[in-house]
Short mmCIF file of C-alpha atoms and ligand atoms in Angstrom, two decimals:
data_model
loop_
_atom_site.label_atom_id
_atom_site.label_comp_id
_atom_site.label_asym_id
_atom_site.label_seq_id
_atom_site.Cartn_x
_atom_site.Cartn_y
_atom_site.Cartn_z
CA MET A 1 -27.12 -156.17 150.96
CA ALA A 2 -30.58 -155.88 149.17
CA VAL A 3 -32.15 -153.47 147.21
CA LEU A 4 -35.87 -152.53 146.64
CA CYS A 5 -37.92 -150.02 144.98
CA SER A 6 -40.74 -148.54 146.67
CA GLY A 7 -43.69 -145.87 146.55
CA GLY A 8 -44.37 -144.05 143.33
CA ASP A 9 -42.02 -145.24 140.40
CA ALA A 10 -39.64 -142.94 138.84
CA PRO A 11 -37.48 -142.72 135.55
CA GLY A 12 -34.06 -143.43 137.03
CA MET A 13 -34.64 -146.42 139.10
CA ASN A 14 -33.71 -149.01 136.91
CA ALA A 15 -30.25 -147.23 135.91
CA PHE A 16 -29.87 -147.07 139.80
CA LEU A 17 -30.62 -151.15 140.16
CA ARG A 18 -28.02 -151.56 137.28
CA ALA A 19 -25.40 -149.59 139.12
CA VAL A 20 -26.15 -151.05 142.49
CA VAL A 21 -25.89 -154.30 140.93
CA ARG A 22 -22.78 -154.01 138.78
CA LEU A 23 -20.60 -152.13 141.43
CA GLY A 24 -21.82 -154.78 143.85
CA LEU A 25 -20.49 -157.64 141.71
CA ASN A 26 -17.66 -155.82 139.63
CA ARG A 27 -16.26 -153.71 142.12
CA HIS A 28 -17.11 -154.81 145.61
CA HIS A 29 -17.64 -158.57 144.87
CA ARG A 30 -20.69 -158.79 146.99
CA PRO A 31 -23.87 -160.50 146.13
CA VAL A 32 -26.83 -158.26 145.77
CA TYR A 33 -30.39 -159.44 146.67
CA GLY A 34 -33.55 -157.51 144.55
CA ILE A 35 -36.22 -157.42 146.65
CA ARG A 36 -39.56 -157.47 144.59
CA ASP A 37 -42.45 -154.99 145.02
CA GLY A 38 -40.97 -152.74 147.35
CA TYR A 39 -41.56 -153.10 151.46
CA ARG A 40 -44.65 -155.65 150.12
CA GLY A 41 -42.23 -158.25 149.12
CA LEU A 42 -40.27 -158.20 152.19
CA VAL A 43 -43.37 -158.77 154.09
CA ARG A 44 -44.85 -161.61 152.00
CA ALA A 45 -41.15 -163.43 152.25
CA ALA A 46 -41.36 -162.92 156.11
CA ARG A 47 -44.79 -164.05 156.18
CA GLN A 48 -44.18 -167.14 154.11
CA VAL A 49 -41.13 -168.06 156.50
CA GLY A 50 -42.47 -167.50 159.76
CA GLY A 51 -40.87 -169.20 162.69
CA ASP A 52 -40.51 -172.26 160.51
CA GLY A 53 -37.17 -173.49 160.00
CA GLU A 54 -37.79 -175.53 156.69
CA ALA A 55 -39.53 -172.65 155.25
CA LEU A 56 -36.42 -170.86 155.37
CA ILE A 57 -34.69 -173.52 153.94
CA GLY A 58 -36.94 -173.73 151.06
CA LEU A 59 -36.73 -169.56 150.69
CA CYS A 60 -32.93 -169.94 150.55
CA GLN A 61 -33.12 -172.95 147.87
CA ASP A 62 -35.64 -170.83 145.72
CA ILE A 63 -33.34 -167.90 145.96
CA GLU A 64 -30.40 -169.76 144.77
CA ARG A 65 -32.31 -172.36 142.32
CA GLN A 66 -33.74 -169.10 140.37
CA VAL A 67 -30.59 -166.49 139.84
CA GLY A 68 -31.14 -163.35 137.91
CA ASN A 69 -33.67 -163.13 134.95
CA ARG A 70 -35.13 -166.77 136.08
CA GLY A 71 -36.12 -165.33 139.45
CA LEU A 72 -37.42 -161.96 138.02
CA ILE A 73 -39.86 -164.11 135.57
CA ASP A 74 -41.28 -166.26 138.49
CA ALA A 75 -43.95 -163.68 139.93
CA GLN A 76 -44.13 -165.36 142.93
CA GLN A 77 -40.41 -165.03 143.81
CA CYS A 78 -39.83 -161.90 146.27
CA ILE A 79 -36.16 -162.54 146.91
CA ILE A 80 -33.77 -162.48 143.94
CA GLN A 81 -30.09 -162.94 143.52
CA MET A 82 -29.48 -160.34 140.76
CA ASP A 83 -26.55 -161.21 138.31
CA HIS A 84 -25.09 -159.18 135.35
CA ALA A 85 -27.83 -160.12 133.15
CA SER A 86 -30.61 -159.35 135.01
CA VAL A 87 -29.83 -155.39 134.74
CA SER A 88 -28.68 -155.67 131.19
CA GLY A 89 -30.44 -153.25 128.57
CA ILE A 90 -32.44 -151.70 131.37
CA MET A 91 -30.13 -148.31 131.95
CA GLY A 92 -33.02 -145.92 130.58
CA LYS A 93 -36.17 -147.67 130.93
CA GLY A 94 -38.71 -146.18 133.03
CA GLY A 95 -40.50 -147.62 135.76
CA THR A 96 -38.41 -150.58 137.81
CA ILE A 97 -37.66 -153.99 137.12
CA LEU A 98 -38.13 -155.04 140.57
CA GLY A 99 -41.77 -153.67 140.40
CA SER A 100 -42.91 -151.05 143.24
CA ALA A 101 -45.77 -150.91 145.74
CA ARG A 102 -47.34 -149.54 148.48
CA CYS A 103 -47.79 -151.62 151.81
CA LEU A 104 -50.13 -149.72 154.20
CA GLU A 105 -49.13 -152.94 156.55
CA PHE A 106 -45.36 -151.81 156.86
CA HIS A 107 -46.98 -148.59 159.47
CA LYS A 108 -47.01 -151.43 161.91
CA PRO A 109 -44.15 -151.81 164.41
CA GLN A 110 -44.66 -155.60 164.61
CA VAL A 111 -44.72 -156.00 160.80
CA ARG A 112 -41.23 -154.12 160.57
CA ARG A 113 -40.01 -156.54 163.55
CA GLU A 114 -41.33 -159.56 161.36
CA VAL A 115 -38.92 -158.17 158.38
CA ILE A 116 -36.13 -157.30 160.31
CA ASP A 117 -36.15 -160.76 161.86
CA LEU A 118 -36.00 -162.27 158.13
CA LEU A 119 -33.29 -160.20 156.84
CA GLU A 120 -31.17 -161.07 159.68
CA LYS A 121 -32.15 -164.85 159.34
CA LEU A 122 -30.77 -164.36 155.66
CA GLN A 123 -27.58 -162.50 156.91
CA ILE A 124 -28.43 -159.30 154.79
CA GLY A 125 -26.57 -156.96 156.58
CA GLY A 126 -27.67 -153.85 154.11
CA LEU A 127 -30.97 -152.83 152.73
CA ILE A 128 -31.31 -149.96 149.99
CA VAL A 129 -34.62 -148.40 149.83
CA CYS A 130 -35.08 -146.34 146.46
CA GLY A 131 -38.29 -144.26 146.66
CA GLY A 132 -40.09 -141.40 147.71
CA ASP A 133 -40.95 -139.45 150.90
CA GLY A 134 -42.78 -142.56 152.38
CA SER A 135 -40.50 -144.72 151.42
CA LEU A 136 -37.77 -143.21 152.89
CA SER A 137 -39.95 -142.87 156.35
CA GLY A 138 -40.09 -146.44 156.37
CA ALA A 139 -36.15 -146.97 155.68
CA ARG A 140 -35.60 -144.19 158.72
CA LEU A 141 -37.82 -146.73 160.92
CA LEU A 142 -35.98 -149.48 160.20
CA ALA A 143 -32.79 -147.98 160.81
CA GLN A 144 -34.02 -147.20 164.22
CA GLU A 145 -35.29 -150.28 165.12
CA SER A 146 -32.80 -152.61 164.11
CA ASN A 147 -29.06 -153.31 163.35
CA LEU A 148 -28.98 -153.40 159.95
CA ARG A 149 -27.42 -150.50 157.78
CA ILE A 150 -30.17 -148.81 155.87
CA ILE A 151 -29.33 -146.58 153.01
CA GLY A 152 -32.36 -144.61 151.46
CA VAL A 153 -31.90 -143.17 147.82
CA PRO A 154 -34.55 -140.26 146.95
CA ALA A 155 -36.78 -141.42 143.76
CA THR A 156 -39.54 -139.24 142.77
CA ILE A 157 -40.48 -137.01 140.32
CA ASP A 158 -42.18 -134.69 142.96
CA ASN A 159 -38.85 -133.20 144.18
CA ASP A 160 -40.44 -132.69 147.42
CA LEU A 161 -37.35 -133.89 149.30
CA GLN A 162 -36.07 -130.93 151.32
CA PHE A 163 -32.74 -132.85 151.95
CA THR A 164 -31.48 -132.82 148.21
CA GLU A 165 -31.79 -130.55 145.62
CA MET A 166 -32.27 -133.04 142.88
CA SER A 167 -34.14 -136.74 143.47
CA LEU A 168 -33.93 -139.25 140.88
CA GLY A 169 -36.51 -139.02 138.10
CA VAL A 170 -36.72 -134.99 138.28
CA ASP A 171 -34.78 -134.65 135.30
CA THR A 172 -37.01 -136.98 133.17
CA ALA A 173 -40.53 -135.51 134.62
CA VAL A 174 -39.07 -131.79 133.64
CA HIS A 175 -37.88 -133.09 130.22
CA THR A 176 -41.19 -134.62 129.56
CA LEU A 177 -42.98 -131.50 130.65
CA VAL A 178 -41.20 -129.12 128.28
CA TRP A 179 -42.16 -131.69 125.77
CA ALA A 180 -45.66 -131.49 126.57
CA VAL A 181 -45.53 -127.64 126.62
CA ASP A 182 -43.74 -127.64 123.52
CA HIS A 183 -47.23 -129.57 121.98
CA PHE A 184 -49.87 -127.44 123.50
CA ILE A 185 -47.93 -124.35 122.68
CA ASP A 186 -48.61 -125.32 118.65
CA THR A 187 -52.72 -125.21 119.36
CA ALA A 188 -52.30 -122.25 121.95
CA ARG A 189 -50.48 -120.21 118.90
CA SER A 190 -52.68 -121.46 116.45
CA HIS A 191 -56.24 -120.76 118.19
CA ARG A 192 -54.88 -117.64 120.21
CA ARG A 193 -55.80 -119.89 123.32
CA VAL A 194 -54.93 -119.90 127.09
CA MET A 195 -53.86 -123.51 127.92
CA VAL A 196 -53.75 -124.78 131.55
CA LEU A 197 -51.56 -127.61 132.50
CA GLU A 198 -51.86 -129.12 135.81
CA THR A 199 -48.49 -131.14 137.11
CA MET A 200 -47.73 -133.75 139.86
CA GLY A 201 -45.69 -132.48 142.96
CA ARG A 202 -47.46 -133.24 145.24
CA GLU A 203 -47.13 -130.44 147.96
CA SER A 204 -44.19 -129.21 146.15
CA GLY A 205 -44.18 -126.72 143.19
CA ASP A 206 -40.81 -127.53 142.16
CA LEU A 207 -41.50 -129.67 139.39
CA ALA A 208 -43.56 -127.02 137.62
CA ARG A 209 -41.53 -124.22 138.49
CA MET A 210 -38.61 -126.03 136.71
CA ALA A 211 -40.72 -127.19 133.79
CA ALA A 212 -41.71 -123.30 133.22
CA LEU A 213 -38.13 -122.04 133.61
CA ALA A 214 -37.26 -124.88 131.09
CA SER A 215 -40.08 -124.24 128.92
CA GLY A 216 -40.78 -120.60 129.09
CA ALA A 217 -44.48 -121.05 129.66
CA GLU A 218 -45.75 -117.82 130.52
CA MET A 219 -47.20 -118.52 134.12
CA VAL A 220 -46.53 -121.17 136.92
CA ILE A 221 -48.71 -121.32 140.05
CA THR A 222 -47.21 -123.33 142.87
CA PRO A 223 -48.27 -124.46 146.67
CA GLU A 224 -45.43 -122.00 147.74
CA SER A 225 -46.97 -118.97 146.74
CA GLY A 226 -50.02 -119.36 148.92
CA PRO A 227 -53.65 -120.20 148.31
CA MET A 228 -55.57 -119.47 145.38
CA THR A 229 -58.56 -116.90 146.27
CA GLU A 230 -60.84 -115.38 143.90
CA PRO A 231 -58.99 -112.28 143.71
CA ARG A 232 -55.81 -113.66 142.66
CA MET A 233 -57.48 -115.70 139.93
CA ARG A 234 -58.61 -112.34 138.82
CA GLU A 235 -55.46 -110.52 138.95
CA LEU A 236 -53.71 -113.47 137.22
CA ALA A 237 -56.43 -113.17 134.26
CA GLN A 238 -55.82 -109.79 134.13
CA ARG A 239 -52.26 -110.00 133.59
CA ILE A 240 -53.20 -112.45 130.90
CA GLU A 241 -55.47 -110.01 129.45
CA GLY A 242 -53.07 -107.16 129.33
CA ALA A 243 -50.25 -109.02 127.73
CA MET A 244 -53.09 -110.13 124.96
CA THR A 245 -54.02 -106.22 124.62
CA ARG A 246 -50.28 -105.32 123.96
CA GLY A 247 -50.18 -107.99 121.28
CA ARG A 248 -49.63 -111.34 122.79
CA GLY A 249 -51.59 -114.17 121.15
CA HIS A 250 -51.35 -116.97 123.90
CA ALA A 251 -50.42 -118.02 127.11
CA ILE A 252 -49.20 -121.49 128.66
CA VAL A 253 -50.10 -121.61 132.73
CA LEU A 254 -48.60 -124.21 134.67
CA ILE A 255 -50.29 -125.27 138.30
CA ALA A 256 -48.91 -127.67 140.24
CA GLU A 257 -51.33 -130.28 141.65
CA GLY A 258 -50.53 -129.25 145.21
CA VAL A 259 -51.97 -125.29 145.04
CA LYS A 260 -54.63 -125.02 147.19
CA PHE A 261 -57.89 -123.06 146.68
CA GLU A 262 -59.86 -120.76 149.21
CA PRO A 263 -62.71 -121.57 149.48
CA ALA A 264 -61.36 -125.15 148.91
CA GLN A 265 -62.72 -127.24 146.04
CA ASN A 266 -62.84 -130.78 144.75
CA ARG A 267 -62.05 -130.68 141.45
CA ASN A 268 -58.33 -130.37 139.63
CA GLY A 269 -56.85 -126.92 140.16
CA ALA A 270 -56.62 -127.00 136.37
CA TYR A 271 -60.52 -126.88 135.96
CA VAL A 272 -61.15 -124.71 139.12
CA LEU A 273 -58.49 -121.90 136.68
CA ARG A 274 -60.51 -122.45 133.76
CA ASP A 275 -63.46 -121.45 135.02
CA ALA A 276 -62.31 -118.12 136.65
CA PHE A 277 -60.42 -117.21 133.82
CA GLN A 278 -63.06 -117.99 131.32
CA SER A 279 -65.61 -116.08 133.15
CA TYR A 280 -63.44 -113.09 133.64
CA PHE A 281 -62.69 -113.24 129.69
CA GLY A 282 -66.35 -113.22 129.24
CA ARG A 283 -67.40 -110.54 131.36
CA GLU A 284 -69.44 -107.81 129.72
CA GLY A 285 -67.47 -105.52 127.94
CA ALA A 286 -64.26 -107.64 127.95
CA PRO A 287 -61.45 -106.69 125.13
CA PHE A 288 -61.48 -110.67 124.28
CA PRO A 289 -64.74 -112.32 124.66
CA ASP A 290 -63.76 -115.03 122.57
CA LEU A 291 -60.49 -116.01 124.19
CA GLU A 292 -60.83 -119.54 125.19
CA VAL A 293 -59.17 -121.19 128.25
CA ARG A 294 -58.38 -125.04 127.94
CA PRO A 295 -57.29 -127.25 130.85
CA SER A 296 -55.48 -130.16 130.80
CA VAL A 297 -54.37 -132.66 133.84
CA LEU A 298 -51.26 -134.37 132.61
CA GLY A 299 -51.12 -136.99 135.09
CA HIS A 300 -48.93 -140.22 134.81
CA LEU A 301 -47.71 -139.14 131.77
CA GLN A 302 -45.25 -137.13 133.70
CA ARG A 303 -44.03 -140.62 135.35
CA GLY A 304 -43.13 -142.71 133.08
CA GLY A 305 -40.36 -142.55 129.76
CA HIS A 306 -36.91 -143.20 128.99
CA ALA A 307 -34.68 -141.68 131.80
CA THR A 308 -32.59 -138.69 130.54
CA PRO A 309 -28.83 -139.01 130.70
CA GLY A 310 -28.86 -136.54 133.73
CA ASP A 311 -30.91 -139.02 135.39
CA CYS A 312 -29.00 -142.11 134.57
CA ILE A 313 -25.88 -140.44 135.57
CA LEU A 314 -27.26 -139.12 139.25
CA ALA A 315 -28.41 -142.95 139.81
CA ALA A 316 -24.62 -144.24 138.96
CA ARG A 317 -23.67 -141.34 141.62
CA PHE A 318 -26.05 -142.30 144.13
CA ALA A 319 -25.02 -146.12 143.80
CA GLU A 320 -21.53 -145.56 144.07
CA GLU A 321 -22.00 -143.20 147.51
CA ALA A 322 -24.47 -145.97 148.86
CA TRP A 323 -22.01 -148.78 148.40
CA LYS A 324 -19.14 -146.43 149.70
CA SER A 325 -21.27 -145.80 152.98
CA LEU A 326 -22.55 -149.47 153.45
CA LEU A 327 -18.83 -150.81 153.44
CA ASP A 328 -17.36 -147.91 155.69
CA PRO A 329 -17.81 -149.96 159.20
CA GLN A 330 -17.82 -146.22 160.60
CA ALA A 331 -20.46 -145.10 158.84
CA LYS A 332 -24.16 -144.24 159.78
CA SER A 333 -27.18 -145.04 158.10
CA GLY A 334 -29.18 -142.49 155.97
CA ILE A 335 -29.76 -141.09 152.34
CA THR A 336 -27.97 -140.26 149.63
CA ALA A 337 -28.39 -136.73 148.51
CA LEU A 338 -27.33 -134.22 146.16
CA ARG A 339 -25.98 -130.90 147.71
CA TYR A 340 -24.16 -128.32 146.20
CA ASN A 341 -23.41 -130.86 143.33
CA LYS A 342 -21.92 -133.32 145.69
CA VAL A 343 -23.50 -136.42 146.66
CA GLU A 344 -23.07 -137.34 150.24
CA ILE A 345 -24.81 -139.17 153.13
CA VAL A 346 -27.03 -137.26 155.27
CA PRO A 347 -27.65 -139.39 158.46
CA PHE A 348 -31.52 -139.70 159.12
CA GLY A 349 -32.65 -137.28 161.57
CA CYS A 350 -30.56 -134.66 159.89
CA GLU A 351 -32.53 -134.26 156.60
CA ASP A 352 -33.02 -130.17 156.76
CA LEU A 353 -31.29 -127.99 154.05
CA PRO A 354 -33.13 -124.86 154.14
CA GLU A 355 -31.57 -123.36 151.60
CA ARG A 356 -34.04 -125.11 148.79
CA ALA A 357 -36.51 -123.00 149.96
CA VAL A 358 -34.16 -119.67 149.16
CA HIS A 359 -33.70 -121.48 146.05
CA SER A 360 -36.96 -122.05 145.24
CA ARG A 361 -38.11 -118.53 145.45
CA ALA A 362 -35.09 -117.27 143.41
CA MET A 363 -36.31 -119.47 140.85
CA ASP A 364 -39.75 -118.02 140.88
CA THR A 365 -38.08 -114.90 140.61
CA LEU A 366 -36.06 -115.58 137.84
CA HIS A 367 -39.25 -117.45 135.76
CA ASP A 368 -41.24 -114.19 136.37
CA ASP A 369 -38.44 -111.98 135.33
CA LEU A 370 -38.19 -113.68 132.26
CA ALA A 371 -41.72 -113.77 131.31
CA ASN A 372 -43.03 -111.88 128.62
CA TRP A 373 -45.59 -109.65 130.13
P1 ADP B 401 -43.42 -142.51 148.00
O1 ADP B 401 -42.41 -143.14 148.92
O2 ADP B 401 -43.78 -142.44 146.68
O3 ADP B 401 -43.68 -141.30 148.73
P2 ADP B 401 -45.92 -143.50 149.91
O4 ADP B 401 -45.79 -142.42 150.49
O5 ADP B 401 -46.67 -144.11 149.51
O6 ADP B 401 -45.08 -143.48 148.46
O7 ADP B 401 -45.09 -144.63 150.69
C1 ADP B 401 -44.41 -145.84 149.99
C2 ADP B 401 -44.61 -147.11 150.93
O8 ADP B 401 -43.52 -146.92 151.89
C3 ADP B 401 -45.88 -147.17 152.13
O9 ADP B 401 -46.81 -147.99 151.27
C4 ADP B 401 -45.30 -148.02 153.13
O10 ADP B 401 -45.20 -149.22 152.95
C5 ADP B 401 -44.12 -147.26 153.33
N1 ADP B 401 -44.38 -146.00 154.25
C6 ADP B 401 -44.62 -144.62 154.01
N2 ADP B 401 -44.64 -144.01 155.23
C7 ADP B 401 -44.32 -145.14 156.37
C8 ADP B 401 -44.16 -144.55 157.45
N3 ADP B 401 -44.77 -143.68 158.29
N4 ADP B 401 -43.90 -145.83 158.46
C9 ADP B 401 -43.57 -146.93 157.68
N5 ADP B 401 -43.84 -147.17 156.49
C10 ADP B 401 -44.19 -146.23 155.87
#
């Protein structure tokens, strides 16, 4: 069995690798191969071997000679036989010890064919792909195009995968955002300011809305609530001004990066919102003409850092389910998912979980009703 991390890194990937390796070695007595740099590592190894039998023997010798940390240290080695020591002390560490990458070539069927041939030659019958939406699309194609058993594991701080309630990394990213709001709020309070903080999340507002609910941020703007127009921005500014009139001193506004504007904007949403709010607060005869709005784009700060216990536990549960499925001859390739607080495998092609949208709307209402307007 082989495992790789692909696409954007997420906290919890290392905890997952540790769990997969330890379960493989301790519980199932199976060797586990780590693939460096996601699909790119597989493509590189496939190219190295090509149709050449001697090159294949050379690759196998390298893998056997440089096991665990020795293989990991050698940046040229794409496939590493993992041992206990190679996953020691990595549980909470952000990022991934195997490295992650984007590999455009993997979109080509011919390149995937080369990778499938390589895995078959190495007698690797199962592949676990830990990553986000794109990585799992690649995994789905590999499952369709081969007899390999493929298990996808959702890992992305965006929580934009509809088939699972939580992906690896989300809990940690929410935790980081709550920490960030706690820091921004000090200045917001002291200077009586409005802070507009832009979160990641791609097309999804889940990260922003979870962070708003957990931090008590006054306002959250998500892509699901529709495009931002001039009248909508005015309405939000009016709401903040109204709260200020009733004695409130500051406001924290979270805006998800996926929010679209009408007309379209080529700047970050936090800056567009700052300008709209600032011009509203500064209008002729406004009650708080000195009210300042400060934007901040939080960026990759959200992707790193020590994984929370919640993510480490979810990683272990995903790893256990992945192994269970891989070793069951009747099971199908699919993706580990958290549904109704149970971990299960969702076969590729059956990923819909319509309740997710309902759940998100309910969270928005809950947040709104808890805010102090
Ligand atoms: P994430 O997994 O974090 O969403 P990307 O969308 O960049 O990140 O995808 C990571 C990698 O997965 C891509 O660089 C590519 O190698 C592979 N991938 C993404 N989409 C596809 C696809 N439709 N077909 C094949 N491979 C894909």
